[in-house]
mmCIF file of C-alpha atoms in Angstrom:
data_model
loop_
_atom_site.group_PDB
_atom_site.id
_atom_site.type_symbol
_atom_site.label_atom_id
_atom_site.label_comp_id
_atom_site.label_asym_id
_atom_site.label_seq_id
_atom_site.Cartn_x
_atom_site.Cartn_y
_atom_site.Cartn_z
ATOM 1 C CA UNK Y 374 131.685 90.773 90.150
ATOM 2 C CA UNK Y 375 128.163 90.156 88.866
ATOM 3 C CA UNK Y 376 127.533 87.747 86.031
ATOM 4 C CA UNK Y 377 126.190 89.216 82.788
ATOM 5 C CA UNK Y 378 123.873 87.087 80.647
ATOM 6 C CA UNK Y 379 123.306 87.563 76.927
ATOM 7 C CA UNK Y 380 120.561 85.787 74.992
ATOM 8 C CA UNK Y 381 121.098 85.522 71.232
ATOM 9 C CA UNK Y 382 118.647 84.190 68.674
ATOM 10 C CA UNK Y 383 120.736 82.258 66.132
ATOM 11 C CA UNK Y 384 118.062 81.046 63.745
ATOM 12 C CA UNK Y 385 114.322 80.831 63.258
ATOM 13 C CA UNK Y 386 112.777 77.895 61.391
ATOM 14 C CA UNK Y 387 109.535 78.869 59.658
ATOM 15 C CA UNK Y 388 106.652 77.362 57.777
ATOM 16 C CA UNK Y 389 106.105 79.260 54.512
ATOM 17 C CA UNK Y 390 102.382 79.412 55.363
ATOM 18 C CA UNK Y 391 100.238 78.292 58.289
ATOM 19 C CA UNK Y 392 96.706 79.204 59.336
ATOM 20 C CA UNK Y 393 96.565 81.998 56.762
ATOM 21 C CA UNK Y 394 99.809 83.624 57.906
ATOM 22 C CA UNK Y 395 103.178 83.578 56.117
ATOM 23 C CA UNK Y 396 106.644 82.800 57.507
ATOM 24 C CA UNK Y 397 105.322 81.296 60.743
ATOM 25 C CA UNK Y 398 108.100 80.465 63.219
ATOM 26 C CA UNK Y 399 107.986 76.920 64.620
ATOM 27 C CA UNK Y 400 111.524 76.475 66.062
ATOM 28 C CA UNK Y 401 113.856 78.994 67.700
ATOM 29 C CA UNK Y 402 117.590 78.264 67.952
ATOM 30 C CA UNK Y 403 119.198 80.234 70.768
ATOM 31 C CA UNK Y 404 122.424 80.709 72.733
ATOM 32 C CA UNK Y 405 122.763 81.972 76.302
ATOM 33 C CA UNK Y 406 126.201 83.274 77.290
ATOM 34 C CA UNK Y 407 127.213 84.240 80.811
ATOM 35 C CA UNK Y 408 130.373 86.041 81.809
ATOM 36 C CA UNK Y 409 131.650 87.167 85.186
ATOM 37 C CA UNK Y 410 134.651 89.090 83.869
ATOM 38 C CA UNK Y 411 136.964 86.089 84.270
ATOM 39 C CA UNK Y 412 135.033 83.092 83.012
ATOM 40 C CA UNK Y 413 132.640 82.679 80.110
ATOM 41 C CA UNK Y 414 130.132 79.878 79.673
ATOM 42 C CA UNK Y 415 127.407 79.284 77.131
ATOM 43 C CA UNK Y 416 124.585 76.925 76.351
ATOM 44 C CA UNK Y 417 122.843 76.384 73.008
ATOM 45 C CA UNK Y 418 119.361 75.035 72.538
ATOM 46 C CA UNK Y 419 116.185 74.995 70.533
ATOM 47 C CA UNK Y 420 112.563 75.351 71.515
ATOM 48 C CA UNK Y 421 109.417 74.740 69.565
ATOM 49 C CA UNK Y 422 106.807 77.465 69.379
ATOM 50 C CA UNK Y 423 103.325 77.299 67.955
ATOM 51 C CA UNK Y 424 100.886 79.668 66.353
ATOM 52 C CA UNK Y 425 97.783 80.050 68.477
ATOM 53 C CA UNK Y 426 94.743 80.673 66.289
ATOM 54 C CA UNK Y 427 93.141 83.996 67.161
ATOM 55 C CA UNK Y 428 96.194 85.250 69.088
ATOM 56 C CA UNK Y 429 97.973 88.363 67.832
ATOM 57 C CA UNK Y 430 100.445 87.521 65.053
ATOM 58 C CA UNK Y 431 103.654 89.452 64.461
ATOM 59 C CA UNK Y 432 104.901 89.291 60.864
ATOM 60 C CA UNK Y 433 108.360 87.739 60.557
ATOM 61 C CA UNK Y 434 109.903 91.016 59.354
ATOM 62 C CA UNK Y 435 108.601 92.767 62.497
ATOM 63 C CA UNK Y 436 109.892 90.259 65.074
ATOM 64 C CA UNK Y 437 112.350 91.665 67.592
ATOM 65 C CA UNK Y 438 115.065 89.866 69.503
ATOM 66 C CA UNK Y 439 113.461 90.711 72.892
ATOM 67 C CA UNK Y 440 110.117 89.308 71.688
ATOM 68 C CA UNK Y 441 111.660 86.032 70.503
ATOM 69 C CA UNK Y 442 113.845 85.737 73.632
ATOM 70 C CA UNK Y 443 110.592 86.083 75.601
ATOM 71 C CA UNK Y 444 109.148 83.149 73.649
ATOM 72 C CA UNK Y 445 112.247 81.086 74.472
ATOM 73 C CA UNK Y 446 112.134 81.950 78.165
ATOM 74 C CA UNK Y 447 108.392 81.267 78.342
ATOM 75 C CA UNK Y 448 108.865 77.898 76.617
ATOM 76 C CA UNK Y 449 111.743 76.942 78.934
ATOM 77 C CA UNK Y 450 109.993 78.103 82.094
ATOM 78 C CA UNK Y 451 111.328 80.162 84.953
ATOM 79 C CA UNK Y 452 113.008 77.214 86.683
ATOM 80 C CA UNK Y 453 114.932 76.082 83.583
ATOM 81 C CA UNK Y 454 116.032 79.643 82.741
ATOM 82 C CA UNK Y 455 117.355 80.004 86.307
ATOM 83 C CA UNK Y 456 119.170 76.659 86.009
ATOM 84 C CA UNK Y 457 120.855 77.715 82.748
ATOM 85 C CA UNK Y 458 121.870 81.040 84.263
ATOM 86 C CA UNK Y 459 123.266 79.274 87.322
#
């Protein structure tokens, strides 16, 4: 049976204001859970993210789970994501 992976964003830590934007995320708390139908395993972690001046900014209220999971995976890197999923 194939393993199913679920990424969950547990919490976002924000600065009230930074570089003219409000509620700017600087830390993402996440959990990755894998299940193969018999066994379940999970890992919890945090990653720091930064606001890049001039880059598109998504207001906090408009953030989506897939967008933030993408930030986490980008910050971890392909090799680390694969290691966690292994």
